[in-house]
Amino acid sequence: MGDIVISGTGVYTPPNRLSNEDLVAGFNAHVDKWNETHAAEIAAGEMTAKDHSSCAFIEKASGIRNRYLMEASGLTEPDRMYPHLSDLAEDELSKTPVQVKMALAAATEALTQAGLSGSDIDMVIISASVWERFVPSMATELQQILGAGGFAFDMAMGCSSATFGMSTAHDALSSGMANKALVVTAEYLSPLMAYEDRDGHFIFGDAAVAMVLEREEDTTSTSAFRIKDRKLFTEFSTNIQAGFGSRVLVERDRIDDPEQRFSQSGRAVFKELLPKVIEHVETHLASVGKRVEDFKRMWLHQANINMNMFASKKILGHEPSQDEAPTILDDYANTAGAGCMIAFNNYKDDFKSGDLGLICSFGASYSIGSFIVEKV
């Protein structure tokens, strides 16, 4: 069989924009109330006072200035500090999970770009870091809504969920098991965050990105990118984790345990993971006889600005420009598995036939996924 192409992409941006200024104002009000409530314990040395956050602190630590959320109210209320979850039921999909609705919006845009309809698809994957629902499969619900045939399933690989999902779809298309695949990374991260934690309250935003994959000889898309090669890597690590799961329904006394929410050892991740990312990319390019100079652009995982700049500079050999390695995390924040493909979606329209690009995800587990793509 011939080459597999990414024939369409689409992004869903949630309706609620929350700036650093608004986030910090709510957080600092929470800190003041908490310190006042625990003043006696703090004075006795039994507890440590919480520190204020600031926009300058957030931007220096992450490069993030803004994020988009499915539900923003509640997480800046000093006595609450987590979102008010609505069912977003003002449509015909009143009982459909928020994550599936996000996936549907991104998928619709991707299908339009590919010149296809839902009924043309015979493989659907929702590949994401976290799950709003485990049973029944959310991908099968999206399959039904779209009128797709074939089969569907959910999968996860942290911040490499999109690349690992695309690689899985590529295998199915290459083997003949499927003809046209839809991979969606819908990251509904806001309920997971510990918004009362100064070191982590700013990290994530919600977003969804969708990719249509099909055989090159079958596509009619003018936006197609040929997948020239791909490389995956994993190595177990607990330096990025979220411990929530089915046990929380039994261990109800742990509902406020920080280990149930997202946590990371940022310095360890920087020290351990980034050298692996750089080696992964360099060996991938060498394996196909390419140099970084052969590539027009890299679309990297959008973790934080310091990780992105470090990796880009090491790979390129110089300080990267926005054109060489575009950043979208300043506006979207870290969107976990969706980040690299949102960057791809937003910064690919200037490619001409034959131009090469590199997609690279990296993050929790540890995981790394890289794709070499060429504009058709």
mmCIF file of C-alpha atoms in Angstrom:
data_model
loop_
_atom_site.group_PDB
_atom_site.id
_atom_site.type_symbol
_atom_site.label_atom_id
_atom_site.label_comp_id
_atom_site.label_asym_id
_atom_site.label_seq_id
_atom_site.Cartn_x
_atom_site.Cartn_y
_atom_site.Cartn_z
ATOM 1 C CA MET A 1 0.000 0.000 0.000
ATOM 2 C CA GLY A 2 0.999 3.626 -0.518
ATOM 3 C CA ASP A 3 1.870 6.377 1.924
ATOM 4 C CA ILE A 4 -0.433 7.493 4.728
ATOM 5 C CA VAL A 5 -1.288 11.181 4.967
ATOM 6 C CA ILE A 6 -2.727 13.534 7.547
ATOM 7 C CA SER A 7 -5.435 14.951 5.301
ATOM 8 C CA GLY A 8 -7.200 17.240 7.741
ATOM 9 C CA THR A 9 -6.820 18.775 11.192
ATOM 10 C CA GLY A 10 -9.117 20.760 13.441
ATOM 11 C CA VAL A 11 -8.947 22.483 16.813
ATOM 12 C CA TYR A 12 -11.663 23.169 19.352
ATOM 13 C CA THR A 13 -10.964 26.140 21.633
ATOM 14 C CA PRO A 14 -13.228 26.279 24.724
ATOM 15 C CA PRO A 15 -15.402 29.361 25.280
ATOM 16 C CA ASN A 16 -13.989 30.602 28.586
ATOM 17 C CA ARG A 17 -10.749 32.566 28.432
ATOM 18 C CA LEU A 18 -8.913 33.029 31.732
ATOM 19 C CA SER A 19 -5.906 35.345 31.851
ATOM 20 C CA ASN A 20 -3.066 35.185 34.328
ATOM 21 C CA GLU A 21 -4.334 38.397 35.886
ATOM 22 C CA ASP A 22 -7.729 36.878 36.709
ATOM 23 C CA LEU A 23 -6.210 33.598 37.853
ATOM 24 C CA VAL A 24 -3.721 35.327 40.157
ATOM 25 C CA ALA A 25 -6.353 37.618 41.677
ATOM 26 C CA GLY A 26 -8.459 34.621 42.721
ATOM 27 C CA PHE A 27 -5.463 32.657 43.970
ATOM 28 C CA ASN A 28 -4.100 35.504 46.080
ATOM 29 C CA ALA A 29 -7.511 36.123 47.654
ATOM 30 C CA HIS A 30 -7.566 32.425 48.570
ATOM 31 C CA VAL A 31 -4.061 32.685 50.066
ATOM 32 C CA ASP A 32 -5.028 35.688 52.195
ATOM 33 C CA LYS A 33 -8.085 33.898 53.595
ATOM 34 C CA TRP A 34 -6.138 30.687 54.204
ATOM 35 C CA ASN A 35 -3.319 32.483 56.011
ATOM 36 C CA GLU A 36 -5.840 34.398 58.119
ATOM 37 C CA THR A 37 -7.728 31.215 59.030
ATOM 38 C CA HIS A 38 -4.510 29.464 60.053
ATOM 39 C CA ALA A 39 -2.770 32.473 61.609
ATOM 40 C CA ALA A 40 -2.346 30.820 65.009
ATOM 41 C CA GLU A 41 -0.811 27.644 63.577
ATOM 42 C CA ILE A 42 1.491 29.720 61.351
ATOM 43 C CA ALA A 43 2.611 31.849 64.296
ATOM 44 C CA ALA A 44 3.306 28.697 66.329
ATOM 45 C CA GLY A 45 5.417 27.242 63.531
ATOM 46 C CA GLU A 46 3.001 24.359 63.036
ATOM 47 C CA MET A 47 2.085 25.447 59.512
ATOM 48 C CA THR A 48 3.794 27.454 56.790
ATOM 49 C CA ALA A 49 2.108 30.509 55.356
ATOM 50 C CA LYS A 50 1.150 30.325 51.705
ATOM 51 C CA ASP A 51 2.834 32.732 49.289
ATOM 52 C CA HIS A 52 1.126 34.900 46.713
ATOM 53 C CA SER A 53 1.381 34.107 43.022
ATOM 54 C CA SER A 54 2.011 36.704 40.314
ATOM 55 C CA CYS A 55 1.801 37.085 36.561
ATOM 56 C CA ALA A 56 5.570 37.610 36.438
ATOM 57 C CA PHE A 57 6.158 34.355 38.331
ATOM 58 C CA ILE A 58 3.859 32.398 36.014
ATOM 59 C CA GLU A 59 5.358 33.794 32.818
ATOM 60 C CA LYS A 60 8.929 33.186 33.972
ATOM 61 C CA ALA A 61 8.144 29.621 35.058
ATOM 62 C CA SER A 62 6.070 28.641 32.041
ATOM 63 C CA GLY A 63 5.626 31.297 29.377
ATOM 64 C CA ILE A 64 1.865 30.982 29.874
ATOM 65 C CA ARG A 65 -0.270 34.132 29.768
ATOM 66 C CA ASN A 66 -3.707 32.719 29.166
ATOM 67 C CA ARG A 67 -5.737 29.505 28.996
ATOM 68 C CA TYR A 68 -9.146 28.355 27.720
ATOM 69 C CA LEU A 69 -11.475 26.341 29.934
ATOM 70 C CA MET A 70 -14.747 24.506 29.527
ATOM 71 C CA GLU A 71 -15.971 25.861 32.878
ATOM 72 C CA ALA A 72 -14.062 28.780 34.390
ATOM 73 C CA SER A 73 -16.336 29.890 37.226
ATOM 74 C CA GLY A 74 -15.445 28.581 40.653
ATOM 75 C CA LEU A 75 -11.728 28.078 40.299
ATOM 76 C CA THR A 76 -10.984 31.705 41.221
ATOM 77 C CA GLU A 77 -13.458 31.796 44.129
ATOM 78 C CA PRO A 78 -11.335 31.918 47.326
ATOM 79 C CA ASP A 79 -13.558 29.477 49.238
ATOM 80 C CA ARG A 80 -13.827 26.975 46.363
ATOM 81 C CA MET A 81 -10.765 26.912 44.059
ATOM 82 C CA TYR A 82 -12.107 24.343 41.606
ATOM 83 C CA PRO A 83 -14.553 24.688 38.702
ATOM 84 C CA HIS A 84 -18.313 24.616 38.890
ATOM 85 C CA LEU A 85 -19.025 21.740 36.508
ATOM 86 C CA SER A 86 -22.027 22.215 34.272
ATOM 87 C CA ASP A 87 -23.545 19.571 32.039
ATOM 88 C CA LEU A 88 -23.414 22.028 29.113
ATOM 89 C CA ALA A 89 -26.868 20.636 28.294
ATOM 90 C CA GLU A 90 -28.121 23.417 26.058
ATOM 91 C CA ASP A 91 -28.133 21.212 22.966
ATOM 92 C CA GLU A 92 -29.375 17.879 21.726
ATOM 93 C CA LEU A 93 -26.341 16.122 23.228
ATOM 94 C CA SER A 94 -27.471 16.819 26.779
ATOM 95 C CA LYS A 95 -26.148 13.560 28.262
ATOM 96 C CA THR A 96 -22.965 13.405 26.227
ATOM 97 C CA PRO A 97 -19.708 13.922 28.206
ATOM 98 C CA VAL A 98 -18.040 17.305 27.856
ATOM 99 C CA GLN A 99 -14.947 15.573 26.495
ATOM 100 C CA VAL A 100 -16.928 13.969 23.662
ATOM 101 C CA LYS A 101 -18.483 17.324 22.774
ATOM 102 C CA MET A 102 -15.010 18.827 22.579
ATOM 103 C CA ALA A 103 -13.891 15.919 20.395
ATOM 104 C CA LEU A 104 -16.898 16.341 18.102
ATOM 105 C CA ALA A 105 -16.196 20.035 17.511
ATOM 106 C CA ALA A 106 -12.544 19.391 16.607
ATOM 107 C CA ALA A 107 -13.459 16.350 14.482
ATOM 108 C CA THR A 108 -16.033 18.305 12.483
ATOM 109 C CA GLU A 109 -13.387 20.882 11.538
ATOM 110 C CA ALA A 110 -10.835 18.201 10.624
ATOM 111 C CA LEU A 111 -13.324 16.317 8.448
ATOM 112 C CA THR A 112 -14.216 19.528 6.621
ATOM 113 C CA GLN A 113 -10.561 20.217 5.866
ATOM 114 C CA ALA A 114 -10.127 16.651 4.613
ATOM 115 C CA GLY A 115 -13.226 16.949 2.399
ATOM 116 C CA LEU A 116 -14.915 14.038 4.174
ATOM 117 C CA SER A 117 -17.989 13.326 6.252
ATOM 118 C CA GLY A 118 -18.361 11.181 9.333
ATOM 119 C CA SER A 119 -19.751 8.299 7.320
ATOM 120 C CA ASP A 120 -16.457 8.072 5.394
ATOM 121 C CA ILE A 121 -14.578 7.181 8.586
ATOM 122 C CA ASP A 122 -14.191 3.555 9.656
ATOM 123 C CA MET A 123 -11.800 3.969 12.598
ATOM 124 C CA VAL A 124 -12.193 6.430 15.494
ATOM 125 C CA ILE A 125 -9.704 6.893 18.329
ATOM 126 C CA ILE A 126 -9.985 9.299 21.224
ATOM 127 C CA SER A 127 -6.467 9.404 22.620
ATOM 128 C CA ALA A 128 -6.016 11.692 25.621
ATOM 129 C CA SER A 129 -4.254 12.083 28.961
ATOM 130 C CA VAL A 130 -7.303 12.011 31.228
ATOM 131 C CA TRP A 131 -10.795 10.585 31.042
ATOM 132 C CA GLU A 132 -14.171 11.978 31.977
ATOM 133 C CA ARG A 133 -15.723 8.541 31.498
ATOM 134 C CA PHE A 134 -14.245 5.070 31.154
ATOM 135 C CA VAL A 135 -17.269 2.918 30.255
ATOM 136 C CA PRO A 136 -18.746 2.938 27.690
ATOM 137 C CA SER A 137 -15.906 4.048 25.433
ATOM 138 C CA MET A 138 -16.151 7.725 24.540
ATOM 139 C CA ALA A 139 -14.764 7.015 21.072
ATOM 140 C CA THR A 140 -17.710 4.715 20.345
ATOM 141 C CA GLU A 141 -20.090 7.525 21.272
ATOM 142 C CA LEU A 142 -18.267 9.902 18.930
ATOM 143 C CA GLN A 143 -18.401 7.184 16.260
ATOM 144 C CA GLN A 144 -22.178 6.973 16.642
ATOM 145 C CA ILE A 145 -22.703 10.735 16.588
ATOM 146 C CA LEU A 146 -20.619 11.088 13.413
ATOM 147 C CA GLY A 147 -22.286 8.134 11.705
ATOM 148 C CA ALA A 148 -18.894 6.474 11.255
ATOM 149 C CA GLY A 149 -18.544 2.774 10.536
ATOM 150 C CA GLY A 150 -15.893 0.240 11.438
ATOM 151 C CA PHE A 151 -14.634 0.403 15.002
ATOM 152 C CA ALA A 152 -13.623 2.852 17.725
ATOM 153 C CA PHE A 153 -11.719 2.820 20.990
ATOM 154 C CA ASP A 154 -10.134 5.010 23.655
ATOM 155 C CA MET A 155 -6.431 5.097 24.445
ATOM 156 C CA ALA A 156 -4.012 7.183 26.491
ATOM 157 C CA MET A 157 -0.324 8.057 26.597
ATOM 158 C CA GLY A 158 -0.054 11.268 28.563
ATOM 159 C CA CYS A 159 1.381 14.176 26.627
ATOM 160 C CA SER A 160 2.172 11.895 23.680
ATOM 161 C CA SER A 161 -1.436 10.793 23.278
ATOM 162 C CA ALA A 162 -1.891 12.447 19.868
ATOM 163 C CA THR A 163 1.279 11.034 18.286
ATOM 164 C CA PHE A 164 0.738 7.556 19.730
ATOM 165 C CA GLY A 165 -2.879 7.661 18.552
ATOM 166 C CA MET A 166 -1.820 8.656 15.043
ATOM 167 C CA SER A 167 0.802 5.920 14.979
ATOM 168 C CA THR A 168 -1.847 3.359 15.951
ATOM 169 C CA ALA A 169 -4.127 4.617 13.190
ATOM 170 C CA HIS A 170 -1.228 4.538 10.716
ATOM 171 C CA ASP A 171 -0.681 0.854 11.499
ATOM 172 C CA ALA A 172 -4.351 0.045 10.934
ATOM 173 C CA LEU A 173 -4.424 1.885 7.612
ATOM 174 C CA SER A 174 -1.178 0.289 6.442
ATOM 175 C CA SER A 175 -2.451 -3.198 7.277
ATOM 176 C CA GLY A 176 -5.798 -2.684 5.547
ATOM 177 C CA MET A 177 -7.773 -3.008 8.773
ATOM 178 C CA ALA A 178 -9.172 0.507 8.200
ATOM 179 C CA ASN A 179 -9.444 2.910 5.262
ATOM 180 C CA LYS A 180 -9.958 6.320 6.857
ATOM 181 C CA ALA A 181 -9.179 7.078 10.484
ATOM 182 C CA LEU A 182 -10.075 9.889 12.831
ATOM 183 C CA VAL A 183 -7.828 10.506 15.846
ATOM 184 C CA VAL A 184 -8.954 13.056 18.432
ATOM 185 C CA THR A 185 -7.025 14.265 21.458
ATOM 186 C CA ALA A 186 -9.593 15.990 23.649
ATOM 187 C CA GLU A 187 -7.906 17.232 26.800
ATOM 188 C CA TYR A 188 -10.412 18.134 29.525
ATOM 189 C CA LEU A 189 -7.831 18.985 32.169
ATOM 190 C CA SER A 190 -9.431 21.727 34.253
ATOM 191 C CA PRO A 191 -11.202 19.407 36.754
ATOM 192 C CA LEU A 192 -7.852 17.749 37.507
ATOM 193 C CA MET A 193 -5.951 20.837 38.583
ATOM 194 C CA ALA A 194 -5.059 21.800 42.156
ATOM 195 C CA TYR A 195 -5.849 25.504 41.830
ATOM 196 C CA GLU A 196 -4.820 26.190 45.434
ATOM 197 C CA ASP A 197 -1.227 25.109 44.664
ATOM 198 C CA ARG A 198 1.019 28.060 43.770
ATOM 199 C CA ASP A 199 3.460 25.927 41.787
ATOM 200 C CA GLY A 200 0.814 24.318 39.611
ATOM 201 C CA HIS A 201 -2.364 26.393 39.538
ATOM 202 C CA PHE A 202 -1.543 27.955 36.170
ATOM 203 C CA ILE A 203 -0.284 25.031 34.078
ATOM 204 C CA PHE A 204 -3.151 23.549 32.079
ATOM 205 C CA GLY A 205 -5.893 24.621 29.721
ATOM 206 C CA ASP A 206 -8.644 22.640 28.009
ATOM 207 C CA ALA A 207 -8.607 22.039 24.230
ATOM 208 C CA ALA A 208 -9.189 19.379 21.589
ATOM 209 C CA VAL A 209 -7.403 18.629 18.332
ATOM 210 C CA ALA A 210 -8.432 16.158 15.627
ATOM 211 C CA MET A 211 -6.543 14.523 12.766
ATOM 212 C CA VAL A 212 -7.884 12.604 9.758
ATOM 213 C CA LEU A 213 -5.541 9.958 8.348
ATOM 214 C CA GLU A 214 -6.018 8.132 5.053
ATOM 215 C CA ARG A 215 -4.035 6.667 2.165
ATOM 216 C CA GLU A 216 -2.469 9.216 -0.142
ATOM 217 C CA GLU A 217 -4.016 7.694 -3.273
ATOM 218 C CA ASP A 218 -7.487 8.147 -1.755
ATOM 219 C CA THR A 219 -7.264 11.711 -0.506
ATOM 220 C CA THR A 220 -8.747 14.746 -2.240
ATOM 221 C CA SER A 221 -7.463 17.149 0.412
ATOM 222 C CA THR A 222 -5.268 20.070 -0.599
ATOM 223 C CA SER A 223 -3.962 20.265 2.984
ATOM 224 C CA ALA A 224 -2.455 16.771 3.177
ATOM 225 C CA PHE A 225 0.885 15.960 4.784
ATOM 226 C CA ARG A 226 2.591 12.663 3.944
ATOM 227 C CA ILE A 227 3.879 10.705 6.940
ATOM 228 C CA LYS A 228 7.446 9.873 5.940
ATOM 229 C CA ASP A 229 8.568 8.200 9.152
ATOM 230 C CA ARG A 230 7.725 7.896 12.858
ATOM 231 C CA LYS A 231 9.442 6.877 16.058
ATOM 232 C CA LEU A 232 8.036 6.143 19.535
ATOM 233 C CA PHE A 233 9.682 5.793 22.936
ATOM 234 C CA THR A 234 8.542 5.115 26.511
ATOM 235 C CA GLU A 235 10.239 4.734 29.875
ATOM 236 C CA PHE A 236 8.421 4.445 33.190
ATOM 237 C CA SER A 237 8.578 7.448 35.503
ATOM 238 C CA THR A 238 6.405 8.830 38.306
ATOM 239 C CA ASN A 239 7.818 12.341 38.030
ATOM 240 C CA ILE A 240 4.605 13.388 36.264
ATOM 241 C CA GLN A 241 1.462 11.822 37.642
ATOM 242 C CA ALA A 242 -2.174 12.085 38.644
ATOM 243 C CA GLY A 243 -3.280 9.351 41.032
ATOM 244 C CA PHE A 244 -7.039 9.588 40.577
ATOM 245 C CA GLY A 245 -8.904 6.488 39.477
ATOM 246 C CA SER A 246 -11.602 4.053 40.507
ATOM 247 C CA ARG A 247 -10.208 3.742 44.062
ATOM 248 C CA VAL A 248 -11.273 7.302 44.832
ATOM 249 C CA LEU A 249 -14.881 6.068 44.892
ATOM 250 C CA VAL A 250 -13.958 3.858 47.847
ATOM 251 C CA GLU A 251 -11.249 5.944 49.509
ATOM 252 C CA ARG A 252 -13.536 8.944 49.838
ATOM 253 C CA ASP A 253 -11.504 10.351 52.701
ATOM 254 C CA ARG A 254 -8.707 10.956 50.163
ATOM 255 C CA ILE A 255 -10.752 13.204 47.902
ATOM 256 C CA ASP A 256 -8.687 16.223 49.019
ATOM 257 C CA ASP A 257 -5.375 14.343 48.839
ATOM 258 C CA PRO A 258 -3.058 16.297 46.488
ATOM 259 C CA GLU A 259 -1.814 12.976 45.077
ATOM 260 C CA GLN A 260 -5.237 12.470 43.537
ATOM 261 C CA ARG A 261 -4.656 15.517 41.349
ATOM 262 C CA PHE A 262 -1.908 16.457 38.916
ATOM 263 C CA SER A 263 1.602 16.744 40.325
ATOM 264 C CA GLN A 264 5.086 16.784 38.874
ATOM 265 C CA SER A 265 8.727 17.051 39.865
ATOM 266 C CA GLY A 266 9.543 19.754 37.367
ATOM 267 C CA ARG A 267 13.312 19.895 37.871
ATOM 268 C CA ALA A 268 13.642 16.113 37.594
ATOM 269 C CA VAL A 269 11.560 16.093 34.412
ATOM 270 C CA PHE A 270 13.710 18.823 32.883
ATOM 271 C CA LYS A 271 16.925 17.023 33.823
ATOM 272 C CA GLU A 272 15.841 13.512 32.839
ATOM 273 C CA LEU A 273 13.416 13.870 29.946
ATOM 274 C CA LEU A 274 14.873 16.624 27.785
ATOM 275 C CA PRO A 275 18.158 14.802 27.030
ATOM 276 C CA LYS A 276 16.065 11.823 25.929
ATOM 277 C CA VAL A 277 13.965 14.068 23.663
ATOM 278 C CA ILE A 278 17.049 15.576 22.020
ATOM 279 C CA GLU A 279 18.660 12.160 21.515
ATOM 280 C CA HIS A 280 15.375 10.756 20.191
ATOM 281 C CA VAL A 281 15.028 13.482 17.566
ATOM 282 C CA GLU A 282 18.673 13.380 16.505
ATOM 283 C CA THR A 283 18.674 9.584 16.101
ATOM 284 C CA HIS A 284 15.361 9.709 14.264
ATOM 285 C CA LEU A 285 16.665 12.201 11.720
ATOM 286 C CA ALA A 286 19.920 10.276 11.314
ATOM 287 C CA SER A 287 18.029 7.022 10.725
ATOM 288 C CA VAL A 288 16.367 8.488 7.626
ATOM 289 C CA GLY A 289 19.445 10.349 6.408
ATOM 290 C CA LYS A 290 18.163 13.832 7.246
ATOM 291 C CA ARG A 291 19.635 16.848 8.999
ATOM 292 C CA VAL A 292 17.717 19.429 10.965
ATOM 293 C CA GLU A 293 18.543 21.949 8.202
ATOM 294 C CA ASP A 294 16.329 19.908 5.861
ATOM 295 C CA PHE A 295 13.235 20.828 7.853
ATOM 296 C CA LYS A 296 11.146 23.953 7.516
ATOM 297 C CA ARG A 297 9.578 23.713 10.986
ATOM 298 C CA MET A 298 9.292 21.729 14.209
ATOM 299 C CA TRP A 299 6.002 21.435 16.072
ATOM 300 C CA LEU A 300 6.908 20.464 19.623
ATOM 301 C CA HIS A 301 4.877 19.491 22.670
ATOM 302 C CA GLN A 302 3.814 22.673 24.429
ATOM 303 C CA ALA A 303 5.023 21.958 27.970
ATOM 304 C CA ASN A 304 6.479 25.262 29.101
ATOM 305 C CA ILE A 305 8.589 27.872 27.404
ATOM 306 C CA ASN A 306 11.811 26.869 29.163
ATOM 307 C CA MET A 307 11.572 23.213 28.090
ATOM 308 C CA ASN A 308 10.580 24.163 24.553
ATOM 309 C CA MET A 309 13.351 26.693 24.112
ATOM 310 C CA PHE A 310 15.962 24.351 25.584
ATOM 311 C CA ALA A 311 14.973 21.439 23.338
ATOM 312 C CA SER A 312 14.631 23.604 20.225
ATOM 313 C CA LYS A 313 17.981 25.304 20.765
ATOM 314 C CA LYS A 314 19.790 21.991 21.281
ATOM 315 C CA ILE A 315 18.197 20.438 18.187
ATOM 316 C CA LEU A 316 18.599 23.464 15.908
ATOM 317 C CA GLY A 317 21.966 24.596 17.232
ATOM 318 C CA HIS A 318 20.729 28.151 17.727
ATOM 319 C CA GLU A 319 17.983 30.153 19.399
ATOM 320 C CA PRO A 320 14.712 29.166 17.676
ATOM 321 C CA SER A 321 12.421 31.627 15.981
ATOM 322 C CA GLN A 322 8.647 31.423 16.133
ATOM 323 C CA ASP A 323 8.737 30.329 12.499
ATOM 324 C CA GLU A 324 11.140 27.453 13.189
ATOM 325 C CA ALA A 325 9.470 26.180 16.384
ATOM 326 C CA PRO A 326 6.145 27.932 16.982
ATOM 327 C CA THR A 327 4.795 28.345 20.509
ATOM 328 C CA ILE A 328 1.078 28.323 21.287
ATOM 329 C CA LEU A 329 1.266 27.687 25.033
ATOM 330 C CA ASP A 330 1.356 31.423 25.808
ATOM 331 C CA ASP A 331 -2.289 31.548 24.709
ATOM 332 C CA TYR A 332 -3.510 27.971 25.275
ATOM 333 C CA ALA A 333 -1.301 26.993 28.256
ATOM 334 C CA ASN A 334 -0.202 23.366 28.456
ATOM 335 C CA THR A 335 -2.867 21.264 26.739
ATOM 336 C CA ALA A 336 -1.074 17.956 27.393
ATOM 337 C CA GLY A 337 -1.358 15.570 24.439
ATOM 338 C CA ALA A 338 -3.031 18.144 22.209
ATOM 339 C CA GLY A 339 -0.271 20.770 22.269
ATOM 340 C CA CYS A 340 2.031 19.685 19.444
ATOM 341 C CA MET A 341 -0.891 19.076 17.078
ATOM 342 C CA ILE A 342 -2.536 22.402 17.890
ATOM 343 C CA ALA A 343 0.794 23.986 16.939
ATOM 344 C CA PHE A 344 0.791 21.895 13.748
ATOM 345 C CA ASN A 345 -2.784 22.912 12.904
ATOM 346 C CA ASN A 346 -2.093 26.599 13.506
ATOM 347 C CA TYR A 347 1.282 26.762 11.731
ATOM 348 C CA LYS A 348 1.178 24.579 8.624
ATOM 349 C CA ASP A 349 -0.687 26.559 5.975
ATOM 350 C CA ASP A 350 2.462 28.174 4.543
ATOM 351 C CA PHE A 351 4.020 24.807 3.598
ATOM 352 C CA LYS A 352 4.581 24.062 -0.074
ATOM 353 C CA SER A 353 4.806 20.674 -1.749
ATOM 354 C CA GLY A 354 7.969 18.887 -0.652
ATOM 355 C CA ASP A 355 8.552 20.958 2.496
ATOM 356 C CA LEU A 356 9.495 18.805 5.499
ATOM 357 C CA GLY A 357 8.409 19.238 9.104
ATOM 358 C CA LEU A 358 8.907 17.434 12.398
ATOM 359 C CA ILE A 359 6.165 16.778 14.948
ATOM 360 C CA CYS A 360 7.450 15.810 18.394
ATOM 361 C CA SER A 361 5.540 15.094 21.597
ATOM 362 C CA PHE A 362 7.065 14.345 24.988
ATOM 363 C CA GLY A 363 5.920 14.082 28.562
ATOM 364 C CA ALA A 364 4.405 11.825 31.185
ATOM 365 C CA SER A 365 5.214 8.123 31.488
ATOM 366 C CA TYR A 366 7.941 9.156 30.088
ATOM 367 C CA SER A 367 6.879 9.151 26.456
ATOM 368 C CA ILE A 368 8.223 10.616 23.216
ATOM 369 C CA GLY A 369 6.645 10.433 19.772
ATOM 370 C CA SER A 370 8.086 11.954 16.596
ATOM 371 C CA PHE A 371 6.702 12.144 13.050
ATOM 372 C CA ILE A 372 8.537 13.318 9.949
ATOM 373 C CA VAL A 373 5.967 14.784 7.570
ATOM 374 C CA GLU A 374 6.104 16.233 4.064
ATOM 375 C CA LYS A 375 3.597 18.518 2.390
ATOM 376 C CA VAL A 376 1.972 16.653 -0.473
#
